[in-house]
Coordinates of C-alpha atoms (C1' of nucleotides) in Angstrom, one line a residue:
Chain A
M1 CA 0.0 0.0 0.0
K2 CA 1.2 3.4 -0.9
V3 CA -0.1 6.7 0.3
A4 CA 0.7 10.1 -1.1
F5 CA -0.6 13.2 0.5
F6 CA -0.3 16.8 -0.3
V7 CA -1.2 19.6 2.0
Q8 CA -0.7 23.3 1.9
G9 CA -1.0 26.1 4.3
R10 CA 0.2 26.7 7.9
D11 CA -1.7 26.5 11.2
V12 CA -4.0 23.5 11.0
T13 CA -2.0 22.0 8.2
A14 CA 1.1 21.2 10.1
K15 CA -0.9 19.5 12.8
Y16 CA -2.6 17.3 10.3
V17 CA 0.5 16.5 8.4
A18 CA 2.1 15.3 11.6
L19 CA -1.0 13.3 12.6
A20 CA -1.3 11.7 9.2
T21 CA 2.4 10.9 9.1
K22 CA 2.2 9.3 12.5
R23 CA -0.8 7.3 11.6
L24 CA 0.7 6.1 8.3
E25 CA 4.0 5.1 10.0
A26 CA 2.0 3.1 12.6
L27 CA 0.4 1.3 9.8
E28 CA 3.8 0.7 8.2
V29 CA 2.6 2.4 5.1
D30 CA 4.9 3.6 2.4
H31 CA 4.0 7.3 2.3
A32 CA 5.1 10.4 0.7
G33 CA 3.9 13.8 2.0
T34 CA 4.4 17.1 0.3
N35 CA 3.9 20.4 2.0
V36 CA 3.3 23.1 -0.4
S37 CA 3.5 26.7 0.5
A38 CA 1.2 29.0 -1.3
P39 CA -0.7 32.1 -0.1
G40 CA -4.4 32.3 0.3
V41 CA -5.5 29.2 2.1
T42 CA -4.9 28.2 5.7
H43 CA -7.9 26.5 7.2
V44 CA -9.0 24.5 4.2
V45 CA -7.1 21.4 5.2
A46 CA -9.4 20.1 7.8
S47 CA -12.3 20.1 5.4
L48 CA -10.1 18.6 2.8
F49 CA -9.4 15.7 5.1
A50 CA -13.1 15.1 5.5
R51 CA -13.6 15.4 1.8
E52 CA -10.8 13.6 0.4
A53 CA -9.0 11.5 2.9
P54 CA -10.3 8.1 3.9
V55 CA -7.9 8.3 6.8
G56 CA -7.6 5.1 8.8
L57 CA -9.3 3.0 6.3
D58 CA -7.6 -0.2 5.3
K59 CA -7.9 0.1 1.6
D60 CA -5.3 1.2 -0.8
V61 CA -5.8 4.9 -0.4
Q62 CA -4.5 8.1 -1.8
I63 CA -4.9 11.2 0.2
V64 CA -5.2 14.1 -2.0
T65 CA -6.3 17.5 -1.0
L66 CA -7.9 20.4 -2.8
A67 CA -5.3 22.6 -1.3
W68 CA -2.8 21.0 -3.7
L69 CA -5.3 21.5 -6.5
Q70 CA -5.5 25.2 -5.5
Y71 CA -1.8 25.4 -5.6
V72 CA -1.7 23.9 -9.1
V73 CA -4.5 26.1 -10.3
S74 CA -2.9 29.2 -9.0
K75 CA 0.3 28.2 -10.7
Q76 CA -1.6 28.0 -13.9
G77 CA -2.8 31.5 -13.4
H78 CA -6.4 31.0 -12.8
E79 CA -8.5 33.0 -10.4
P80 CA -9.3 31.5 -6.9
S81 CA -12.9 32.0 -7.8
E82 CA -12.6 29.3 -10.4
L83 CA -11.4 27.0 -7.7
T84 CA -14.2 27.7 -5.3
A85 CA -16.6 26.7 -8.1
E86 CA -14.9 23.4 -8.0
M87 CA -15.8 22.7 -4.4
D88 CA -19.1 21.2 -3.8
W89 CA -20.5 23.7 -1.3
R90 CA -23.7 21.8 -0.9
R91 CA -21.8 19.3 1.0
C92 CA -20.0 21.9 3.1
K93 CA -23.3 23.5 3.8
A94 CA -24.6 20.3 5.2
M95 CA -22.0 20.6 7.8
Q96 CA -22.1 24.3 8.4
R97 CA -24.5 24.1 11.3
N98 CA -21.9 22.1 13.2
G99 CA -19.2 24.6 12.7
A100 CA -17.8 23.1 9.5
P101 CA -16.6 25.2 6.7
D102 CA -18.5 28.2 5.6
G103 CA -20.0 27.9 2.2
E104 CA -19.6 31.4 0.8
G105 CA -16.6 30.7 -1.4
Q106 CA -14.1 30.8 1.4
V107 CA -13.4 28.3 4.0
K108 CA -13.2 30.2 7.2
S109 CA -12.7 27.8 10.0
A110 CA -13.1 24.2 11.0
G111 CA -15.3 23.7 14.1
A112 CA -14.2 22.0 17.2
D113 CA -16.4 19.0 16.6
F114 CA -15.2 18.7 13.1
Q115 CA -11.5 18.9 14.1
A116 CA -12.1 16.3 16.8
W117 CA -13.7 14.0 14.2
V118 CA -10.7 14.4 11.9
E119 CA -8.4 13.6 14.7
M120 CA -10.5 10.6 15.5
R121 CA -10.2 9.3 12.0
L122 CA -6.5 9.9 12.1
S123 CA -6.1 8.1 15.3
G124 CA -8.0 5.1 14.1
N125 CA -10.8 5.4 16.6
T126 CA -14.4 5.1 15.7
S127 CA -16.3 7.1 18.3
T128 CA -14.0 9.1 20.4
S129 CA -11.3 11.6 19.4
A130 CA -7.7 11.2 20.0
D131 CA -7.9 13.1 23.3
G132 CA -10.8 10.9 24.5
R133 CA -13.5 13.5 23.8
R134 CA -16.7 12.1 22.7
I135 CA -18.1 13.3 19.4
P136 CA -21.9 13.9 19.3
S137 CA -23.4 10.9 17.6
R138 CA -25.4 12.8 15.1
Y139 CA -22.4 14.7 14.0
L140 CA -20.3 11.5 14.0
Q141 CA -22.7 9.9 11.6
R142 CA -22.8 12.8 9.4
C143 CA -19.1 13.1 9.1
N144 CA -18.6 9.4 8.5
A145 CA -21.3 9.5 5.8
F146 CA -19.5 12.5 4.4
V147 CA -16.3 10.6 3.9
L148 CA -17.8 7.3 2.9
R149 CA -20.0 9.0 0.4
G150 CA -17.3 11.1 -1.1
K151 CA -14.7 8.4 -1.4
Y152 CA -16.5 5.1 -1.9
L153 CA -20.0 5.6 -2.9
G154 CA -19.8 9.0 -4.3
L155 CA -23.4 9.8 -3.4
A156 CA -22.3 13.3 -3.0
D157 CA -25.5 14.9 -4.1
F158 CA -27.7 13.2 -1.6
P159 CA -28.1 14.8 1.8
P160 CA -27.4 12.0 4.4
S161 CA -31.1 11.3 4.9
E162 CA -31.7 10.7 1.3
I163 CA -29.0 8.2 0.5
P164 CA -30.9 5.6 -1.3
R165 CA -30.4 2.0 -0.2
H166 CA -29.4 -0.4 -2.8
D167 CA -32.6 -2.2 -2.4
A168 CA -34.7 0.9 -2.2
Q169 CA -37.8 1.3 -4.4
P170 CA -38.0 4.4 -6.5
S171 CA -39.7 7.0 -4.4
K172 CA -42.6 8.9 -5.9
K173 CA -42.0 11.8 -3.6
R174 CA -38.6 12.5 -4.9
K175 CA -39.1 12.2 -8.5
R176 CA -36.0 14.2 -9.4
Y177 CA -33.8 11.5 -7.9
D178 CA -35.5 8.6 -9.6
A179 CA -33.0 8.5 -12.3
H180 CA -30.2 8.3 -9.8
Q181 CA -31.5 5.2 -8.2
G182 CA -28.5 3.0 -8.8
Y183 CA -26.7 5.5 -10.9
A184 CA -25.9 8.3 -8.6
C185 CA -23.2 6.2 -7.0
F186 CA -21.2 6.9 -10.1
K187 CA -20.9 10.5 -9.2
S188 CA -17.3 11.1 -8.3
G189 CA -16.9 13.4 -5.4
T190 CA -13.2 13.2 -5.3
I191 CA -10.7 15.5 -7.0
A192 CA -7.4 13.8 -7.3
V193 CA -4.5 15.7 -8.5
Q194 CA -1.4 13.7 -8.8
P195 CA 1.5 15.8 -9.7
N196 CA 3.8 14.3 -12.4
L197 CA 7.0 13.6 -10.4
N198 CA 8.7 12.4 -13.5
E199 CA 8.3 15.3 -15.9
H200 CA 12.0 15.0 -16.7
L201 CA 11.3 11.6 -18.3
T202 CA 7.8 12.1 -19.7
N203 CA 9.1 15.2 -21.5
A204 CA 11.9 13.2 -23.0
F205 CA 9.5 10.5 -24.3
Q206 CA 6.7 12.7 -25.5
P207 CA 8.5 13.6 -28.8
L208 CA 8.7 9.9 -29.6
V209 CA 4.9 9.4 -29.1
D210 CA 4.3 12.5 -31.2
Y211 CA 6.5 11.2 -33.9
Y212 CA 4.9 7.8 -34.2
E213 CA 1.5 9.5 -34.0
I214 CA 2.0 11.1 -37.3
F215 CA 2.3 7.9 -39.2
N216 CA -0.2 5.1 -39.1
D217 CA 2.3 2.3 -39.7
E218 CA 3.9 2.0 -36.3
E219 CA 0.8 2.1 -34.1
W220 CA 2.1 -0.4 -31.6
R221 CA 5.4 1.3 -31.1
K222 CA 3.5 4.5 -30.4
V223 CA 1.2 2.7 -27.9
S224 CA 4.2 1.3 -26.1
F225 CA 5.8 4.7 -25.7
K226 CA 2.5 6.1 -24.6
R227 CA 2.2 3.4 -22.0
V228 CA 5.7 4.3 -20.7
I229 CA 4.7 7.9 -20.3
D230 CA 1.5 7.1 -18.5
L231 CA 3.4 4.7 -16.3
L232 CA 6.0 7.3 -15.4
R233 CA 3.2 9.8 -14.8
S234 CA 1.4 7.4 -12.4
L235 CA 4.5 6.8 -10.3
K236 CA 4.4 8.3 -6.8
F237 CA 8.1 8.7 -6.7
K238 CA 10.7 10.5 -8.8
V239 CA 12.8 8.1 -10.9
T240 CA 16.5 8.6 -10.3
S241 CA 17.8 5.4 -11.8
A242 CA 16.5 3.2 -14.6
D243 CA 17.0 0.2 -12.3
Q244 CA 14.0 1.3 -10.3
L245 CA 11.8 0.5 -13.3
R246 CA 13.4 -2.8 -14.3
S247 CA 10.5 -4.9 -13.0
Y248 CA 7.7 -2.8 -14.4
R249 CA 5.5 -4.2 -17.1
G250 CA 6.0 -2.2 -20.3
I251 CA 9.7 -1.4 -19.7
G252 CA 11.7 -3.5 -22.1
P253 CA 15.3 -3.3 -23.1
K254 CA 14.9 -0.4 -25.5
V255 CA 12.9 1.7 -23.2
F256 CA 15.1 0.9 -20.3
A257 CA 18.1 2.1 -22.3
M258 CA 16.2 5.3 -23.2
I259 CA 15.3 6.0 -19.6
D260 CA 18.9 5.5 -18.6
E261 CA 20.0 7.9 -21.3
A262 CA 17.4 10.5 -20.4
L263 CA 18.5 10.3 -16.7
R264 CA 22.1 10.7 -17.6
T265 CA 22.0 13.3 -20.3
G266 CA 18.5 14.9 -20.0
Y267 CA 17.3 13.8 -23.4
I268 CA 16.8 10.7 -25.7
T269 CA 19.0 10.8 -28.8
R270 CA 16.4 8.9 -30.8
A271 CA 13.7 11.5 -29.9
K272 CA 15.9 14.3 -31.2
E273 CA 16.9 12.4 -34.3
V274 CA 13.4 11.7 -35.6
W275 CA 12.4 15.4 -35.4
K276 CA 15.2 16.5 -37.6
S277 CA 13.1 15.9 -40.6
D278 CA 11.2 18.9 -41.9
A279 CA 8.5 16.6 -43.3
A280 CA 7.8 15.1 -39.9
V281 CA 7.4 18.6 -38.5
S282 CA 5.0 19.5 -41.3
L283 CA 2.9 16.4 -40.9
R284 CA 2.6 17.0 -37.2
D285 CA 1.5 20.6 -37.7
L286 CA -1.2 19.5 -40.2
Q287 CA -2.5 16.9 -37.9
R288 CA -3.3 19.4 -35.2
V289 CA -6.5 19.8 -37.2
H290 CA -9.4 17.6 -36.1
G291 CA -10.1 15.2 -39.0
I292 CA -6.7 15.3 -40.4
G293 CA -4.7 12.1 -39.6
A294 CA -1.7 10.5 -41.0
T295 CA -3.0 9.8 -44.5
V296 CA -4.6 13.1 -45.1
A297 CA -1.6 14.9 -43.8
R298 CA 0.7 13.0 -46.1
D299 CA -1.6 13.7 -49.0
L300 CA -1.7 17.4 -48.2
H301 CA 2.1 17.4 -47.8
K302 CA 2.4 15.9 -51.3
R303 CA 0.4 18.7 -52.6
G304 CA 2.9 21.1 -51.2
I305 CA 0.9 22.2 -48.1
R306 CA 3.5 22.3 -45.3
S307 CA 1.6 23.9 -42.4
V308 CA -1.7 24.9 -40.9
A309 CA -0.9 28.4 -42.1
E310 CA -0.7 27.2 -45.7
L311 CA -3.7 25.1 -45.2
R312 CA -5.8 28.1 -44.4
E313 CA -5.1 29.3 -47.9
H314 CA -6.3 26.1 -49.4
K315 CA -9.6 25.3 -47.7
E316 CA -10.9 23.8 -50.9
L317 CA -8.9 20.7 -50.0
L318 CA -10.8 20.0 -46.8
N319 CA -14.1 18.3 -46.1
S320 CA -16.7 19.7 -43.8
V321 CA -15.4 18.2 -40.6
Q322 CA -11.8 19.3 -41.3
L323 CA -13.0 22.8 -42.1
I324 CA -14.6 23.1 -38.7
G325 CA -11.5 21.6 -37.1
L326 CA -9.4 24.3 -38.8
E327 CA -11.8 27.1 -38.0
Y328 CA -11.7 26.3 -34.2
L329 CA -8.2 24.9 -34.1
D330 CA -6.8 27.6 -31.8
D331 CA -9.6 27.3 -29.3
I332 CA -9.8 23.5 -29.3
E333 CA -6.1 23.1 -28.6
Q334 CA -6.4 25.0 -25.3
R335 CA -6.9 23.0 -22.1
I336 CA -10.2 23.5 -20.3
P337 CA -10.0 24.4 -16.6
R338 CA -11.8 21.9 -14.4
A339 CA -14.4 24.5 -13.3
E340 CA -15.4 25.3 -16.9
T341 CA -15.6 21.6 -17.8
G342 CA -18.1 21.2 -14.9
A343 CA -20.0 24.3 -16.0
I344 CA -20.3 23.0 -19.6
G345 CA -21.5 19.6 -18.3
K346 CA -24.1 21.4 -16.1
F347 CA -25.3 23.5 -19.1
V348 CA -26.0 20.4 -21.0
E349 CA -27.7 18.8 -18.0
D350 CA -29.8 21.9 -17.3
T351 CA -30.8 22.0 -20.9
A352 CA -31.8 18.4 -21.0
R353 CA -33.8 18.7 -17.8
A354 CA -35.6 21.7 -19.2
L355 CA -36.3 20.0 -22.5
W356 CA -37.6 16.8 -20.9
P357 CA -39.1 18.0 -17.6
S358 CA -41.1 14.9 -17.1
K359 CA -38.1 12.6 -17.6
A360 CA -35.9 11.5 -14.8
L361 CA -32.4 11.9 -16.2
A362 CA -29.0 10.8 -15.1
V363 CA -26.4 13.0 -16.5
E364 CA -22.7 12.6 -15.9
T365 CA -19.6 14.5 -17.1
C366 CA -17.0 11.8 -17.7
G367 CA -13.6 11.8 -19.3
S368 CA -10.6 13.1 -17.5
Y369 CA -13.0 15.3 -15.5
R370 CA -14.5 12.3 -13.8
R371 CA -11.0 10.9 -13.3
G372 CA -10.4 14.0 -11.2
K373 CA -8.1 15.9 -13.5
S374 CA -7.7 19.7 -13.0
S375 CA -8.0 20.3 -16.7
S376 CA -9.4 18.5 -19.7
G377 CA -9.0 18.5 -23.4
D378 CA -12.7 18.3 -24.1
V379 CA -16.0 17.7 -22.4
D380 CA -17.7 14.3 -22.3
V381 CA -21.3 14.1 -21.2
I382 CA -23.4 11.0 -21.1
L383 CA -27.1 10.7 -20.3
T384 CA -29.6 8.0 -19.6
T385 CA -33.1 7.7 -18.3
P386 CA -34.5 5.1 -16.0
D387 CA -37.0 4.4 -18.7
Q388 CA -36.8 0.8 -19.7
A389 CA -38.3 1.5 -23.0
G390 CA -35.5 3.7 -24.3
C391 CA -34.4 7.3 -24.6
P392 CA -35.8 10.4 -26.3
P393 CA -34.0 11.5 -29.4
L394 CA -30.6 13.1 -28.7
A395 CA -31.1 15.2 -31.8
D396 CA -33.8 17.1 -29.9
L397 CA -31.3 18.0 -27.2
I398 CA -28.7 19.0 -29.7
A399 CA -31.2 21.2 -31.5
E400 CA -32.1 22.9 -28.2
L401 CA -28.4 23.5 -27.5
H402 CA -28.1 25.0 -30.9
A403 CA -31.1 27.2 -30.2
R404 CA -29.5 28.4 -27.0
K405 CA -26.4 29.4 -29.0
F406 CA -24.4 26.9 -27.0
I407 CA -23.3 24.7 -29.8
A408 CA -21.3 26.6 -32.5
A409 CA -20.7 23.8 -34.9
D410 CA -21.3 20.1 -35.5
L411 CA -18.6 17.5 -36.1
T412 CA -21.2 14.8 -36.5
Q413 CA -24.7 15.1 -37.7
P414 CA -27.1 14.2 -34.9
K415 CA -29.3 11.4 -36.3
D416 CA -32.9 12.3 -36.2
Q417 CA -34.1 9.2 -37.9
L418 CA -32.9 6.5 -35.5
P419 CA -35.1 3.4 -35.3
V420 CA -37.7 4.1 -32.6
N421 CA -40.1 1.8 -30.8
R422 CA -43.8 2.2 -30.3
Q423 CA -43.3 4.8 -27.6
G424 CA -41.2 6.9 -30.0
Q425 CA -38.1 6.1 -28.0
V426 CA -34.6 5.1 -29.0
A427 CA -33.4 1.8 -27.6
R428 CA -29.8 2.1 -28.6
K429 CA -27.0 4.6 -28.0
Q430 CA -26.9 7.9 -29.7
T431 CA -23.8 9.9 -30.1
Y432 CA -22.9 13.4 -30.9
M433 CA -19.6 15.4 -31.4
G434 CA -19.4 19.1 -31.8
I435 CA -18.1 22.5 -30.7
C436 CA -19.6 24.5 -27.9
K437 CA -19.1 27.7 -26.0
L438 CA -20.6 28.8 -22.7
P439 CA -22.5 32.1 -22.7
G440 CA -20.0 34.8 -21.7
Y441 CA -16.9 32.7 -22.3
K442 CA -14.4 33.4 -25.0
V443 CA -13.0 30.0 -26.0
H444 CA -14.8 27.3 -27.9
R445 CA -14.6 23.7 -26.6
R446 CA -14.9 20.2 -28.0
L447 CA -18.1 18.6 -26.7
D448 CA -19.1 14.9 -26.9
V449 CA -22.6 13.9 -25.8
K450 CA -24.0 10.4 -25.7
F451 CA -27.3 9.1 -24.7
Y452 CA -27.5 5.4 -23.6
P453 CA -30.3 3.1 -22.7
R454 CA -30.1 2.5 -19.0
E455 CA -29.0 -1.1 -19.1
Q456 CA -25.9 0.0 -21.0
F457 CA -25.2 2.9 -18.7
P458 CA -22.6 1.2 -16.4
F459 CA -20.6 0.2 -19.4
A460 CA -21.0 3.6 -21.0
L461 CA -19.6 5.2 -17.8
L462 CA -16.7 2.8 -17.7
Y463 CA -15.9 3.5 -21.3
F464 CA -16.4 7.3 -21.2
T465 CA -14.4 7.7 -18.0
G466 CA -11.4 5.8 -19.3
N467 CA -8.6 6.4 -19.5
D468 CA -7.7 4.7 -22.8
H469 CA -5.2 2.3 -21.2
F470 CA -7.6 1.4 -18.5
N471 CA -10.3 0.6 -21.1
R472 CA -8.0 -1.5 -23.2
S473 CA -6.7 -3.3 -20.2
M474 CA -10.1 -4.1 -18.8
R475 CA -11.4 -5.2 -22.2
N476 CA -8.3 -7.3 -22.7
F477 CA -8.9 -8.9 -19.3
A478 CA -12.5 -9.7 -20.3
K479 CA -11.4 -11.0 -23.6
R480 CA -9.0 -13.5 -22.2
K481 CA -11.8 -14.9 -20.2
G482 CA -13.9 -15.4 -23.3
W483 CA -15.9 -12.2 -23.2
S484 CA -16.0 -9.2 -25.4
M485 CA -16.7 -5.9 -23.5
S486 CA -17.7 -2.6 -24.9
D487 CA -19.5 0.6 -23.9
E488 CA -22.7 -1.3 -24.6
G489 CA -22.2 -4.3 -22.5
I490 CA -20.5 -7.6 -22.2
F491 CA -21.0 -10.4 -24.5
S492 CA -19.5 -13.8 -25.3
A493 CA -16.5 -13.3 -27.6
Q494 CA -17.6 -14.2 -31.1
R495 CA -14.2 -14.7 -32.5
Q496 CA -11.4 -16.5 -30.8
R497 CA -8.2 -15.5 -32.6
S498 CA -5.9 -16.7 -29.9
E499 CA -5.6 -19.8 -27.8
R500 CA -5.2 -17.6 -24.8
I501 CA -8.8 -16.8 -24.9
A502 CA -10.8 -19.1 -22.8
K503 CA -14.3 -20.2 -23.7
A504 CA -16.9 -18.2 -21.9
S505 CA -17.8 -20.1 -18.8
R506 CA -21.2 -18.7 -18.1
P507 CA -24.0 -16.8 -19.9
V508 CA -24.1 -13.0 -19.6
D509 CA -27.6 -12.7 -18.1
T510 CA -26.8 -10.5 -15.2
H511 CA -28.3 -7.1 -14.8
F512 CA -25.5 -4.7 -14.4
R513 CA -26.7 -1.7 -12.4
T514 CA -23.5 0.0 -11.4
E515 CA -19.9 0.1 -12.6
K516 CA -19.0 -1.9 -9.6
D517 CA -21.4 -4.7 -10.7
V518 CA -19.2 -5.0 -13.9
F519 CA -16.0 -5.1 -11.9
D520 CA -17.4 -7.7 -9.6
W521 CA -18.8 -9.8 -12.3
L522 CA -15.5 -9.9 -14.1
G523 CA -13.6 -10.5 -10.9
F524 CA -11.7 -7.3 -11.5
P525 CA -10.7 -5.2 -8.5
Y526 CA -12.8 -2.1 -8.3
K527 CA -11.1 1.1 -9.2
H528 CA -12.5 4.5 -8.3
P529 CA -12.6 6.8 -11.3
T530 CA -9.6 8.7 -9.9
E531 CA -7.7 5.5 -9.8
R532 CA -8.1 4.9 -13.5
N533 CA -5.4 7.4 -14.6
C534 CA -3.3 4.4 -15.2
Y535 CA -1.1 2.9 -17.9
D536 CA -2.0 -0.7 -17.2
V537 CA -4.2 -2.6 -14.8
T538 CA -2.6 -5.6 -13.2
F539 CA -4.6 -8.4 -11.9
A540 CA -3.6 -11.4 -10.0
Chain B
dT1 C1' 6.3 -15.1 -33.4
dG2 C1' 1.7 -13.3 -33.1
dG3 C1' -1.1 -10.2 -30.4
dC4 C1' -1.9 -5.7 -28.7
dG5 C1' -10.0 -2.6 -27.4
dG6 C1' -14.3 -1.9 -29.3
dT7 C1' -17.1 1.2 -31.5
dA8 C1' -19.2 5.4 -34.6
dC9 C1' -19.1 8.7 -38.1
dT10 C1' -17.5 10.6 -42.8
dG11 C1' -16.9 10.3 -47.6
Chain C
dC1 C1' -14.1 0.3 -47.2
dA2 C1' -10.2 3.4 -45.2
dG3 C1' -9.5 7.0 -42.3
dT4 C1' -10.3 9.4 -38.2
dA5 C1' -12.0 9.8 -33.8
dC6 C1' -13.6 8.7 -28.7
dC7 C1' -12.3 6.9 -23.9
Chain D
dG1 C1' 7.7 -0.9 -28.8
dC2 C1' 6.6 -5.1 -25.0
dC3 C1' 5.1 -9.6 -23.8
dA4 C1' 3.7 -14.6 -23.4

DNA sequence: TGGCGGTACTG
DNA sequence: CAGTACC
DNA sequence: GCCA
């Protein structure tokens, strides 16, 4: 078990760092604590422990605090107000009465009961604080639920009294929550920011990935290098010697030598060599455009187009998708701050709820956002309804988003002629890709929206949350056992191209209600969304 | 030496 | 169908 | 590229 924690501030912070360290040492846990000094926040940490730290739990845990996130965000030059939008103040408010953090955008103080509770968790007790003080039972329950919900169940949106039991029947009184019966547990309340401790190495490898990305003939070499980067990024220590990585899956003789070279000299010769070619540079530049891949770039290059700048003078060579990609290139390339990703997801959600007021909808922003990243490349939203019969047409939602001037351009045409059943509902997944912009914002963003029938939703969440290595890994795991897994479900593998693949041993007739159902059914250890920022999933 | 994820949209 | 894209 |  490894624990990494990041805290920032003074006052309360130092105290909890000491407590956490003590506790971790008592558990003989391999831990690494980082204390970050940045102005602005002092008293946040206590609430962060409640929010993020499953202290004293015997699982493989990662303690990550929003304070660290705040530090990262401030380093990137964003306003603190953006950060406060990240925090789920509804949950803080629930604790406000008890002296917990104030919800008006600034955490002011942690109440005595709350601090006592944190200390209790840190000391491993369950009902009394470290100094023997008894914590009021109502408050105890509330705090415990707070942590458990945030970390393991993620039922963040439900006040404690409204946490649905797994066997609960849909309540007629709380219609709005109907859709979340069984689905809300996918909400991820955790923000995990793991700093890349091995930037010195990932930076050295990135040019190799970029290089192989621009051709389509060495896909697997590219994938291998990509895995190496994600492996390095996932490490909780800074690599100082290639020998530290000798036993890791994905590090072979070639990569080992490259890591060794990068550590000694600061760069990889091979990575420098490949980019000496002007053609490679041109091809990479052209492929910045959405819709231009290896083949099209090569074709354009043959026609004498060497850069995006030159491409802008020859738009007649592009199809409609590429034209949009070119038009919004500068915007799309920019990273999206986490707060904006959330706001875009909320805009889609609000629009959907306004459009189908009688429908109970589950809406989830996935992708790197759901994996807890502090910025994203695009926004991925998926929806479902508890309706067994199917979903309303996604095209209607897209039309409404157009009407609200939220969507600026379509990269795919929303199908309005999908096969519908007698109720006029669509019983298969519907997908959309486009460009959007929030009212009052300057930069356009890539938006993906998908609408899934509810029985596919757990699989859709898994797929749309990623990351790509995680998906490939999990699907590979399923395949070896004789199943084929996708965003629509799990099926008996039709083709068996390899002897490694076992014959499916049981029919797939289970009803999967949650992501965890899928993990359990596969015999695959459950991973919280924030634990899916991985390069590979190992299984015993 | 063969395998490396599964799917959707465009043209 | 090939190419590109999504995680 | 790595791995079984």
